[in-house]
Tab-separated table of C-alpha atoms in Angstrom:
chain	number	residue	atom	x	y	z
A	1	MET	CA	0.160	0.213	-0.193
A	2	ALA	CA	0.961	3.430	-0.506
A	3	ASP	CA	1.170	4.167	2.843
A	4	GLU	CA	3.612	1.612	4.197
A	5	THR	CA	6.683	2.464	5.769
A	6	GLY	CA	10.091	1.067	6.210
A	7	LEU	CA	13.420	2.411	7.951
A	8	PHE	CA	15.941	3.815	6.294
A	9	ILE	CA	19.220	2.323	7.620
A	10	TYR	CA	22.614	5.163	7.679
A	11	GLY	CA	24.767	3.897	9.804
A	12	LEU	CA	25.962	1.639	13.132
A	13	VAL	CA	27.194	3.631	16.475
A	14	PRO	CA	27.967	2.936	20.048
A	15	SER	CA	24.362	2.454	22.057
A	16	ASP	CA	24.981	5.374	23.807
A	17	VAL	CA	24.847	8.050	20.891
A	18	GLU	CA	21.148	10.015	20.787
A	19	ALA	CA	20.213	11.367	17.445
A	20	THR	CA	19.876	15.203	17.864
A	21	PRO	CA	16.639	17.067	17.598
A	22	ASP	CA	17.420	18.691	14.138
A	23	ALA	CA	19.275	15.342	12.629
A	24	ALA	CA	17.417	15.398	9.094
A	25	GLY	CA	17.015	12.085	7.452
A	26	VAL	CA	16.304	11.433	3.482
A	27	GLY	CA	12.727	12.288	1.717
A	28	ASP	CA	10.647	15.108	1.227
A	29	PRO	CA	10.181	16.152	3.947
A	30	PRO	CA	13.185	15.064	5.623
A	31	GLY	CA	12.580	12.233	7.699
A	32	GLU	CA	13.261	12.352	11.563
A	33	VAL	CA	16.323	10.230	12.354
A	34	THR	CA	15.961	8.003	15.400
A	35	VAL	CA	17.985	5.070	16.733
A	36	VAL	CA	17.411	1.651	17.355
A	37	ARG	CA	19.539	-0.301	19.658
A	38	HIS	CA	20.918	-3.238	20.780
A	39	GLY	CA	23.344	-4.253	23.264
A	40	ASP	CA	26.435	-2.143	22.673
A	41	LEU	CA	24.998	-0.774	18.982
A	42	ALA	CA	22.666	1.400	17.528
A	43	ALA	CA	21.569	1.972	14.193
A	44	LEU	CA	20.760	5.527	13.156
A	45	VAL	CA	17.210	5.121	11.091
A	46	SER	CA	14.379	7.026	9.469
A	47	GLU	CA	11.080	6.118	8.311
A	48	VAL	CA	10.442	6.104	4.299
A	49	PRO	CA	7.554	5.136	2.387
A	50	LEU	CA	8.540	1.797	1.130
A	51	ASP	CA	7.112	3.359	-2.441
A	52	ALA	CA	9.231	6.400	-2.406
A	53	PRO	CA	12.275	6.404	-5.087
A	54	LEU	CA	15.354	6.954	-3.106
A	55	GLY	CA	18.640	8.074	-4.741
A	56	ARG	CA	17.862	12.149	-5.280
A	57	ALA	CA	20.736	14.131	-5.129
A	58	ALA	CA	19.095	15.650	-1.787
A	59	ASP	CA	18.886	12.268	-0.236
A	60	LEU	CA	22.738	11.384	-0.954
A	61	ARG	CA	23.611	14.898	0.639
A	62	ALA	CA	21.328	14.016	3.908
A	63	TYR	CA	22.963	10.338	4.252
A	64	GLN	CA	26.546	12.296	3.869
A	65	GLU	CA	25.841	15.169	6.182
A	66	LEU	CA	24.535	12.543	9.109
A	67	LEU	CA	26.986	10.371	8.877
A	68	ASP	CA	29.881	12.932	8.435
A	69	GLY	CA	28.013	15.108	11.344
A	70	THR	CA	28.053	12.010	13.452
A	71	ALA	CA	31.743	10.961	12.623
A	72	ALA	CA	32.971	14.239	14.184
A	73	VAL	CA	31.556	13.347	17.884
A	74	ALA	CA	31.545	9.367	17.961
A	75	PRO	CA	32.907	6.399	15.610
A	76	VAL	CA	30.256	5.147	12.435
A	77	LEU	CA	30.134	2.549	10.690
A	78	PRO	CA	28.248	3.454	7.312
A	79	VAL	CA	25.584	1.178	5.898
A	80	ARG	CA	25.320	1.178	1.802
A	81	PHE	CA	23.082	4.045	0.978
A	82	GLY	CA	19.579	2.926	0.116
A	83	THR	CA	19.359	0.095	2.714
A	84	VAL	CA	16.045	-0.101	3.633
A	85	VAL	CA	14.423	-2.807	6.055
A	86	THR	CA	10.640	-2.976	6.964
A	87	GLY	CA	11.047	-1.849	10.450
A	88	PRO	CA	13.010	-1.882	13.792
A	89	ASP	CA	12.730	-6.039	14.257
A	90	ALA	CA	14.369	-6.171	10.948
A	91	VAL	CA	17.135	-3.738	12.243
A	92	LEU	CA	17.590	-6.069	14.965
A	93	ASP	CA	18.266	-8.769	12.571
A	94	LEU	CA	21.159	-7.243	11.243
A	95	LEU	CA	22.791	-6.154	14.853
A	96	ARG	CA	22.476	-9.349	16.904
A	97	PRO	CA	24.253	-11.688	14.501
A	98	HIS	CA	27.422	-9.237	14.229
A	99	HIS	CA	26.928	-7.530	17.276
A	100	ASP	CA	30.540	-8.092	18.538
A	101	ARG	CA	32.530	-7.723	15.207
A	102	PHE	CA	30.443	-4.371	14.917
A	103	ALA	CA	31.483	-3.451	18.360
A	104	ALA	CA	35.298	-4.367	17.455
A	105	ALA	CA	34.769	-2.390	14.621
A	106	LEU	CA	33.469	0.662	15.999
A	107	ALA	CA	36.069	0.630	19.016
A	108	GLU	CA	38.651	0.568	16.284
A	109	PHE	CA	37.391	3.771	14.423
A	110	GLU	CA	36.956	5.319	17.689
A	111	GLY	CA	38.883	9.150	17.637
A	112	ARG	CA	39.485	8.695	13.623
A	113	VAL	CA	38.103	10.074	10.653
A	114	GLN	CA	38.500	9.985	6.969
A	115	TYR	CA	39.697	12.700	4.688
A	116	VAL	CA	40.184	12.590	0.833
A	117	VAL	CA	42.680	14.344	-1.265
A	118	GLN	CA	41.651	15.028	-5.056
A	119	GLY	CA	44.079	16.665	-6.951
A	120	ARG	CA	43.688	17.877	-10.762
A	121	PHE	CA	46.446	18.455	-13.156
A	122	ASP	CA	45.931	21.983	-15.012
A	123	GLU	CA	45.854	20.923	-18.526
A	124	ARG	CA	47.911	23.634	-20.340
A	125	ALA	CA	50.785	23.119	-18.076
A	126	LEU	CA	50.672	19.050	-17.700
A	127	LEU	CA	50.620	18.936	-21.821
A	128	ARG	CA	53.642	21.508	-22.515
A	129	ALA	CA	55.327	19.508	-19.916
A	130	VAL	CA	54.558	15.889	-21.539
A	131	LEU	CA	55.642	17.995	-24.911
A	132	ASP	CA	58.984	19.204	-23.363
A	133	GLU	CA	59.922	15.760	-22.202
A	134	ASN	CA	58.826	13.606	-25.058
A	135	PRO	CA	60.393	14.309	-28.346
A	136	ALA	CA	58.138	12.191	-30.056
A	137	ALA	CA	54.695	13.559	-28.932
A	138	ALA	CA	56.052	17.041	-29.623
A	139	GLN	CA	56.778	15.773	-33.038
A	140	LEU	CA	53.164	14.971	-33.644
A	141	ALA	CA	52.042	17.783	-32.509
A	142	GLU	CA	53.846	19.667	-34.842
A	143	GLN	CA	52.059	17.303	-37.559
A	144	VAL	CA	48.784	18.304	-36.627
A	145	ARG	CA	48.993	21.925	-35.805
A	146	GLY	CA	46.958	23.518	-38.437
A	147	ARG	CA	45.513	20.443	-40.017
A	148	ALA	CA	41.902	19.227	-40.591
A	149	GLU	CA	40.872	16.705	-38.359
A	150	ALA	CA	40.169	14.422	-41.025
A	151	ALA	CA	43.380	14.553	-42.728
A	152	SER	CA	45.502	13.921	-39.771
A	153	ARG	CA	43.788	11.455	-37.856
A	154	GLU	CA	46.709	9.192	-37.398
A	155	PRO	CA	48.822	11.347	-35.587
A	156	ARG	CA	45.951	12.800	-33.800
A	157	ILE	CA	45.405	9.204	-32.375
A	158	ARG	CA	49.262	8.332	-31.291
A	159	LEU	CA	49.415	11.973	-29.821
A	160	GLY	CA	46.406	11.152	-27.873
A	161	GLU	CA	47.786	7.685	-26.672
A	162	LEU	CA	51.238	9.131	-25.816
A	163	ILE	CA	49.472	11.901	-23.552
A	164	SER	CA	46.811	9.543	-22.181
A	165	GLN	CA	50.244	7.070	-21.512
A	166	ALA	CA	51.951	10.394	-19.856
A	167	VAL	CA	48.596	11.490	-17.543
A	168	GLU	CA	48.819	7.969	-16.088
A	169	LEU	CA	52.462	8.034	-15.371
A	170	ARG	CA	52.395	11.325	-13.509
A	171	ARG	CA	48.814	10.438	-11.737
A	172	GLU	CA	51.081	7.073	-10.423
A	173	ALA	CA	53.850	9.402	-9.501
A	174	GLU	CA	51.305	12.179	-7.889
A	175	ASN	CA	49.625	9.022	-5.973
A	176	ARG	CA	53.280	8.226	-4.577
A	177	ARG	CA	53.692	11.708	-3.356
A	178	LEU	CA	50.529	12.361	-1.740
A	179	LEU	CA	50.900	8.871	0.336
A	180	ASP	CA	54.773	9.676	1.240
A	181	VAL	CA	53.867	13.149	2.276
A	182	THR	CA	51.315	12.073	4.708
A	183	ALA	CA	52.689	8.586	5.931
A	184	GLU	CA	53.677	10.263	9.178
A	185	TYR	CA	50.142	11.994	9.820
A	186	VAL	CA	47.440	8.844	8.830
A	187	VAL	CA	46.732	5.514	10.309
A	188	THR	CA	46.158	4.161	6.825
A	189	THR	CA	45.199	4.902	3.323
A	190	GLN	CA	43.367	3.858	0.169
A	191	LEU	CA	43.835	4.749	-3.218
A	192	ARG	CA	40.865	6.059	-5.007
A	193	PRO	CA	40.349	5.288	-8.791
A	194	PRO	CA	40.202	8.786	-10.881
A	195	THR	CA	36.743	10.171	-11.638
A	196	HIS	CA	38.163	12.877	-14.248
A	197	GLU	CA	40.944	12.063	-17.151
A	198	MET	CA	43.058	14.937	-15.586
A	199	ASP	CA	42.788	13.818	-12.187
A	200	ALA	CA	46.338	13.973	-10.481
A	201	GLY	CA	45.605	11.713	-7.740
A	202	HIS	CA	42.810	10.738	-5.316
A	203	VAL	CA	43.958	9.414	-1.726
A	204	ALA	CA	41.326	8.547	1.015
A	205	LEU	CA	43.488	9.282	4.312
A	206	LEU	CA	41.925	7.363	7.744
A	207	VAL	CA	43.568	9.833	10.664
A	208	ASP	CA	43.573	10.333	14.336
A	209	THR	CA	41.561	13.429	15.126
A	210	ASP	CA	44.709	14.740	17.447
A	211	ARG	CA	46.734	14.441	13.931
A	212	GLU	CA	43.963	16.438	11.708
A	213	ALA	CA	45.619	20.192	12.342
A	214	ASP	CA	48.895	18.340	11.123
A	215	LEU	CA	47.828	16.505	8.167
A	216	VAL	CA	45.868	19.735	7.068
A	217	ASP	CA	49.018	22.178	7.218
A	218	VAL	CA	50.958	19.406	5.342
A	219	LEU	CA	48.483	19.129	2.698
A	220	GLU	CA	48.545	22.980	2.459
A	221	GLN	CA	52.177	22.665	2.007
A	222	TYR	CA	52.057	20.312	-0.686
A	223	ALA	CA	49.204	22.226	-2.633
A	224	GLN	CA	51.580	25.341	-2.529
A	225	ASP	CA	54.167	23.302	-3.656
A	226	ARG	CA	52.307	22.025	-6.596
A	227	ARG	CA	50.761	25.212	-7.401
A	228	GLY	CA	50.905	25.768	-11.515
A	229	LEU	CA	50.400	22.040	-11.703
A	230	LEU	CA	47.802	21.002	-10.545
A	231	ARG	CA	44.620	22.138	-7.846
A	232	LEU	CA	44.447	20.488	-4.444
A	233	ARG	CA	40.892	19.572	-2.855
A	234	LEU	CA	40.655	18.294	0.188
A	235	LEU	CA	37.390	16.955	1.620
A	236	GLY	CA	36.847	16.106	5.663
A	237	PRO	CA	36.525	15.236	8.005
A	238	LEU	CA	34.177	12.282	7.149
A	239	ALA	CA	32.465	9.411	8.212
A	240	PRO	CA	35.320	6.172	7.500
A	241	TYR	CA	33.621	5.525	4.304
A	242	ASP	CA	36.793	4.087	2.234
A	243	PHE	CA	37.827	1.815	5.416
A	244	VAL	CA	34.930	0.117	6.583
A	245	SER	CA	31.177	-0.691	6.092
A	246	ALA	CA	28.687	-2.636	7.843
A	247	HIS	CA	27.892	-4.879	4.602
A	248	GLN	CA	31.283	-5.394	4.436
A	249	LEU	CA	31.813	-6.772	8.160
A	250	ALA	CA	28.177	-8.776	7.898
A	251	GLY	CA	29.879	-10.582	4.365
């Protein structure tokens, strides 16, 4: 029926965590966030109509804002976006069999948050560097300059391949640099796949909250040192999406 509701599960937290009155869930209007507890665990949930489509940008934003806000004050295990169950009993069916595993993971992430660093090459600066360092690419670029695309198809394809290879090599090197400069400030790291052909690096970092300021400082200096070649974007603090989820722990 159209008025049947279920529970959208956001994440798992220690049982002493309370939902704040201003916490907004998914849906239109936003659902009220509550908790379902079992032992040392609690699940952050809100009611949603079972026939309502989820996946709007606003829903994903609400999901992330709730989890990221929670991670700033308590450990949290994200539950995959879009997980909806029939009611509190179904939430307990998730918590009961995996209670000890979830509780151990929450203890491991106590006082830790995630940051994401994403760099993007300045396309013109990168192409200049590639042509300066690669005589074959520079020769191909000269061959296609000023010529119609149809008349220079083969050298254009070859030039594109050389540039793509160069970008991939530079991306790998940039990821290594990011990992090297942040190594002493983080607990662990996770490489993320590129989201754009000009991505220079994309790394998730798990950091103890008492090292956050140090991490931000070193990344600001890194961005300054690489200015002109790439732009660096830092997101965080976030919930540990790249390092743990309730679905992974539950198998």
